[in-house]
Short mmCIF file of C-alpha atoms in Angstrom, two decimals:
data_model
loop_
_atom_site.label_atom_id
_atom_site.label_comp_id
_atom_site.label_asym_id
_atom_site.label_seq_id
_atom_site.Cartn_x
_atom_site.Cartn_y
_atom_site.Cartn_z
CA UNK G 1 39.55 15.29 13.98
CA UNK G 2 36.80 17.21 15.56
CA UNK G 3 36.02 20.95 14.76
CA UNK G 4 36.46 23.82 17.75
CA UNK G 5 34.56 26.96 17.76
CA UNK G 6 36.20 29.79 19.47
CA UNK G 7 34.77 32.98 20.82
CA UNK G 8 30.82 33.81 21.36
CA UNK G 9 29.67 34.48 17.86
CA UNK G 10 27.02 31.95 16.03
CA UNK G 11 27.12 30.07 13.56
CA UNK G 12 24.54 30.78 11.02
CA UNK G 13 23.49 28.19 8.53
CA UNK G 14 21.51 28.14 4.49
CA UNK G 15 18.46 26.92 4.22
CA UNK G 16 15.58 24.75 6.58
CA UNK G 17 13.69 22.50 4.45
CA UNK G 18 10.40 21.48 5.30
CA UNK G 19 8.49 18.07 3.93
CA UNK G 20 5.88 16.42 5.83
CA UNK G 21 2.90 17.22 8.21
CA UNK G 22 3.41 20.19 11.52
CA UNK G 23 0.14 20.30 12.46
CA UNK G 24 0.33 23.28 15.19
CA UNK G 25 2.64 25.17 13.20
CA UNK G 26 6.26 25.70 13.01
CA UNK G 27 9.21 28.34 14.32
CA UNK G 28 12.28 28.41 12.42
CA UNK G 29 15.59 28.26 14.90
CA UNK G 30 17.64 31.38 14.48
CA UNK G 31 20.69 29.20 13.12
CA UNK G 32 19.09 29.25 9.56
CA UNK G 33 18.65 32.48 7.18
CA UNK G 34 15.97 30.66 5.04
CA UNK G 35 12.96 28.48 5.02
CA UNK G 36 12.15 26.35 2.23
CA UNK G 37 8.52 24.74 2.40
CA UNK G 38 8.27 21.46 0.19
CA UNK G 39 5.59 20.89 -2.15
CA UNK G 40 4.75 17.68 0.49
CA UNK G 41 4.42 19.91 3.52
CA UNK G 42 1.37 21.40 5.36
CA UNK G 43 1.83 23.49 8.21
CA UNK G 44 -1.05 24.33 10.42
CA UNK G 45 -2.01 25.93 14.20
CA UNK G 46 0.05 29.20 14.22
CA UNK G 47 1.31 29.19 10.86
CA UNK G 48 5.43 29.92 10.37
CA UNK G 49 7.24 31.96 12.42
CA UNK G 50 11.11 33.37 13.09
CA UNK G 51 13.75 35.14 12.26
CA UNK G 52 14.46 33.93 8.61
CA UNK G 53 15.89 36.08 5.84
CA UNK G 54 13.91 34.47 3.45
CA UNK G 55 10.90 31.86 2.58
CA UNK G 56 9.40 30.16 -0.17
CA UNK G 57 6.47 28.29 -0.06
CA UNK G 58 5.38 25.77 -2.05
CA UNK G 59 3.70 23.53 -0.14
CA UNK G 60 0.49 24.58 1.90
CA UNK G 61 0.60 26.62 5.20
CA UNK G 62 -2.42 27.63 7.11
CA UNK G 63 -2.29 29.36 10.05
CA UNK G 64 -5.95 29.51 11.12
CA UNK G 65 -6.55 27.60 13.80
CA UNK G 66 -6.78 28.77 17.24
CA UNK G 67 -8.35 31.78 19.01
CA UNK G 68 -6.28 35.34 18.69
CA UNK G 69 -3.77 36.57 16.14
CA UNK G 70 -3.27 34.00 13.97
CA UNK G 71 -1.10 34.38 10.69
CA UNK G 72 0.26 32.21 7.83
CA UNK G 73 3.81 33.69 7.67
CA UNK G 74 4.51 36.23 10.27
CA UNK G 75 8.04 38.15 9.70
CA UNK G 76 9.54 39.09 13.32
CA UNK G 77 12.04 41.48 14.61
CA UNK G 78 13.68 44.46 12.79
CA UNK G 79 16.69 42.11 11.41
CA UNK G 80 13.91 39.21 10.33
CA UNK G 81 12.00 37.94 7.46
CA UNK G 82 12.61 40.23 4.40
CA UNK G 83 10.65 37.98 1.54
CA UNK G 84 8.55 35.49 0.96
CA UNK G 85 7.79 33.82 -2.51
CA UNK G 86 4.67 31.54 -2.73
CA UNK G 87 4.99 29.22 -5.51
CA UNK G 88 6.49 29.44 -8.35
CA UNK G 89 6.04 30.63 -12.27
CA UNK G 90 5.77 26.80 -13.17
CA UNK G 91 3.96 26.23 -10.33
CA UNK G 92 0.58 28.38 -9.18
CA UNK G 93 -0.62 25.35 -6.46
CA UNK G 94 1.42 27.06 -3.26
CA UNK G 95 -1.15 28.72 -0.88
CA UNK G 96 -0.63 30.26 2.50
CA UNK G 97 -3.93 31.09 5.09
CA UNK G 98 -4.42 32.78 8.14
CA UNK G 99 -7.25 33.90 9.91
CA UNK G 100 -6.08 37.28 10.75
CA UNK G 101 -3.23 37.68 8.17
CA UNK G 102 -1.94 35.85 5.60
CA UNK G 103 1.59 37.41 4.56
CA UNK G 104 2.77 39.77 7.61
CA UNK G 105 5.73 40.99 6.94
CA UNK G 106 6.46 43.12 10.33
CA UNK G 107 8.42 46.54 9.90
CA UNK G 108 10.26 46.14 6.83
CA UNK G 109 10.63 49.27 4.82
CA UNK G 110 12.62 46.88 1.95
CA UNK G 111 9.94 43.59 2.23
CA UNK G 112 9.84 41.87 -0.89
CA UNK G 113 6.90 39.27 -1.26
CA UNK G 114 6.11 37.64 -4.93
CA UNK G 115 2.74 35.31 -5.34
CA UNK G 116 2.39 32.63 -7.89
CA UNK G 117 -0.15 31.26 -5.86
CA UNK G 118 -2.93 31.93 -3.46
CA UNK G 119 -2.85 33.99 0.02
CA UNK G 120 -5.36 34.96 1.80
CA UNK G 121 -7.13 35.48 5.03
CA UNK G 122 -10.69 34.78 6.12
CA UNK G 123 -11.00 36.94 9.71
CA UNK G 124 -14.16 39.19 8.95
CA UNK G 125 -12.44 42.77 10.87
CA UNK G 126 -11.08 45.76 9.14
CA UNK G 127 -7.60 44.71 10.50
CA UNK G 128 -7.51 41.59 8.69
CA UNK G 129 -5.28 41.87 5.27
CA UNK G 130 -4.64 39.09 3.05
CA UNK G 131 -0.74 40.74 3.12
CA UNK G 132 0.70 43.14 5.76
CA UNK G 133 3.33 45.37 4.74
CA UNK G 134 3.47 47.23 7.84
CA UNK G 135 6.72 48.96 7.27
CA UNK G 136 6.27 49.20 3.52
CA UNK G 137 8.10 47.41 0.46
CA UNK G 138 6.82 45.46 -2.42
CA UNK G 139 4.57 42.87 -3.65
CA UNK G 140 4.29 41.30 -6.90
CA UNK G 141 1.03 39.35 -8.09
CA UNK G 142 1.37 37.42 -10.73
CA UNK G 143 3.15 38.12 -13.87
CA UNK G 144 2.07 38.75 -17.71
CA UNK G 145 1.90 35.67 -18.24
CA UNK G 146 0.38 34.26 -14.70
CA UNK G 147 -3.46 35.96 -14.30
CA UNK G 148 -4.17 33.00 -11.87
CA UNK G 149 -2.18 34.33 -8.78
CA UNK G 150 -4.83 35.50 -5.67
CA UNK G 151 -4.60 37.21 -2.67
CA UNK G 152 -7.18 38.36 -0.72
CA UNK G 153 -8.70 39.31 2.62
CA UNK G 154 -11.05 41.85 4.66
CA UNK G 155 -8.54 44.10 3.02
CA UNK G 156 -6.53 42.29 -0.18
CA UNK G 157 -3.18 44.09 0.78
CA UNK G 158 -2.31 46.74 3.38
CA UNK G 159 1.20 48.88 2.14
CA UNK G 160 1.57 50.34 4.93
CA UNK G 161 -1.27 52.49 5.12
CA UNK G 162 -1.68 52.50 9.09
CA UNK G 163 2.22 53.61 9.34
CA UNK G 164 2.24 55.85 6.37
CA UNK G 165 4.66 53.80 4.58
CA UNK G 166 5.51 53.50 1.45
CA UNK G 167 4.67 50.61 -1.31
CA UNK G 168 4.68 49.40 -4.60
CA UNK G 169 2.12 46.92 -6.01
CA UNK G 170 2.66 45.04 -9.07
CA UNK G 171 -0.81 43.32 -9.47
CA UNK G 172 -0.99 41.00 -12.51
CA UNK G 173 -3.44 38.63 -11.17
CA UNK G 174 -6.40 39.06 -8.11
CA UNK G 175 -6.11 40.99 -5.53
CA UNK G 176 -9.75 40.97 -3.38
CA UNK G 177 -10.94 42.92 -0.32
CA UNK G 178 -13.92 41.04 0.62
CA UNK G 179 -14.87 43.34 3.23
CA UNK G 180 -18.05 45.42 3.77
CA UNK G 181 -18.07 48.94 3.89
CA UNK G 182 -15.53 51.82 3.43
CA UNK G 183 -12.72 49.67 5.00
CA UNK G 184 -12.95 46.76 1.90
CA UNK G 185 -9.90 48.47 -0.06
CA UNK G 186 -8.63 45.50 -2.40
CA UNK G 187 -5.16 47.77 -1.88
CA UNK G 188 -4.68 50.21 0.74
CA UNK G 189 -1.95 51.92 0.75
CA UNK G 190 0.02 54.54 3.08
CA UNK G 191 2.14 56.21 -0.15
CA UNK G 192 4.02 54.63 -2.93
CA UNK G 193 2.29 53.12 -6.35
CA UNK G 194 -0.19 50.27 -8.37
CA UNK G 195 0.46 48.80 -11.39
CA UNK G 196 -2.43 46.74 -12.34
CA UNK G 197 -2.47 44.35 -14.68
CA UNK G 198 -5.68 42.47 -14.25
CA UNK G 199 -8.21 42.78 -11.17
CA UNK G 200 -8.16 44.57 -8.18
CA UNK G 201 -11.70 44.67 -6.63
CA UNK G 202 -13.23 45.79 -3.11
CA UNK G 203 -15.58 47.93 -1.65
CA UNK G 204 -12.89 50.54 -3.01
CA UNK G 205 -10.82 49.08 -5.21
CA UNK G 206 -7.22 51.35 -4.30
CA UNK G 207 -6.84 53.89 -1.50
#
């Protein structure tokens, strides 16, 4: 017998899991709360998009191709993304690009993100941050036992400096601002805390 849905609710599924090649980047339907990105798969053009609750990456996504505001993972809407994990303890290979942003998770006072890996983005602009916490949260580089974990960008991670939110970094690996200038901050951040561990460099290494 067949299955009858009644009413005009939806029906919300796990997990998405990605293996293979999506070469000008993929959106996640909103039927799924979470991504998983295969060790096989590459995603290119915009990067990865939608409303998912969660991700974790360990395959390799790059959003960097195209002209405009291009992102690896970009965390939409108020009731979106709320964390991304890029690799894994046993495994530091997972890397996520984008040319403006890497990690953007958008207006998310509670944003959890935790690297194993590397993220980073490569847009030379005072705007371009390797993560985004725009609306706050936390981030976790690395562990004590995992120096190799990377992110960087113009600015390595932005806690929600231009809203005046609040942060905490947990930096046991790299975090880089490779920008020039005042504006290279490794960690910027609007209010909260650093823990470091290891290496946080830039033109200013915390602000």
């Amino acid at each position: 017998t067949g299955h009858q849905l009644i009413g005009t609710g939806s029906i919300s599924m796990s997990n998405k899991y990605l293996s293979g090649a999506y070469p000008g980047g993929y959106t996640l339907n909103d039927k799924y709360t979470g991504l998983v990105i295969n060790s096989t798969a590459t995603v290119g053009g915009y990067g990865v998009r939608g409303s998912a609750k969660t991700i974790q990456n360990f395959g390799v996504v790059d959003g960097g191709s195209g002209v405009g505001d291009y992102f690896g993972v970009y965390g939409q809407g108020l009731d979106g993304l709320e964390s991304v994990t890029n690799g894994s303890a046993a495994d530091a290979s997972a890397q996520i690009h984008g040319s403006k942003i890497g990690v953007y998770m958008f207006n998310r006072a509670g944003a959890v993100v935790t690297n194993f890996g590397t993220i980073g983005a490569s847009d030379a602009n005072a705007d371009s941050f390797g993560v985004y916490l725009s609306g706050g949260g936390s981030l976790t580089n690395g562990s004590a036992a995992d120096r190799i974990a990377e992110i960087s960008g113009y600015i390595g991670v932005n806690g929600g400096a231009n809203q005046l939110a609040s942060a905490t970094i947990a930096n046991y690996g790299t975090i880089k601002g490779n920008g020039t200038g005042s504006k290279g901050a490794g960690v910027e951040l609007g209010g909260g805390s650093v823990t470091n561990g290891w290496l946080i460099q830039g033109y200013t290494g915390v602000e």
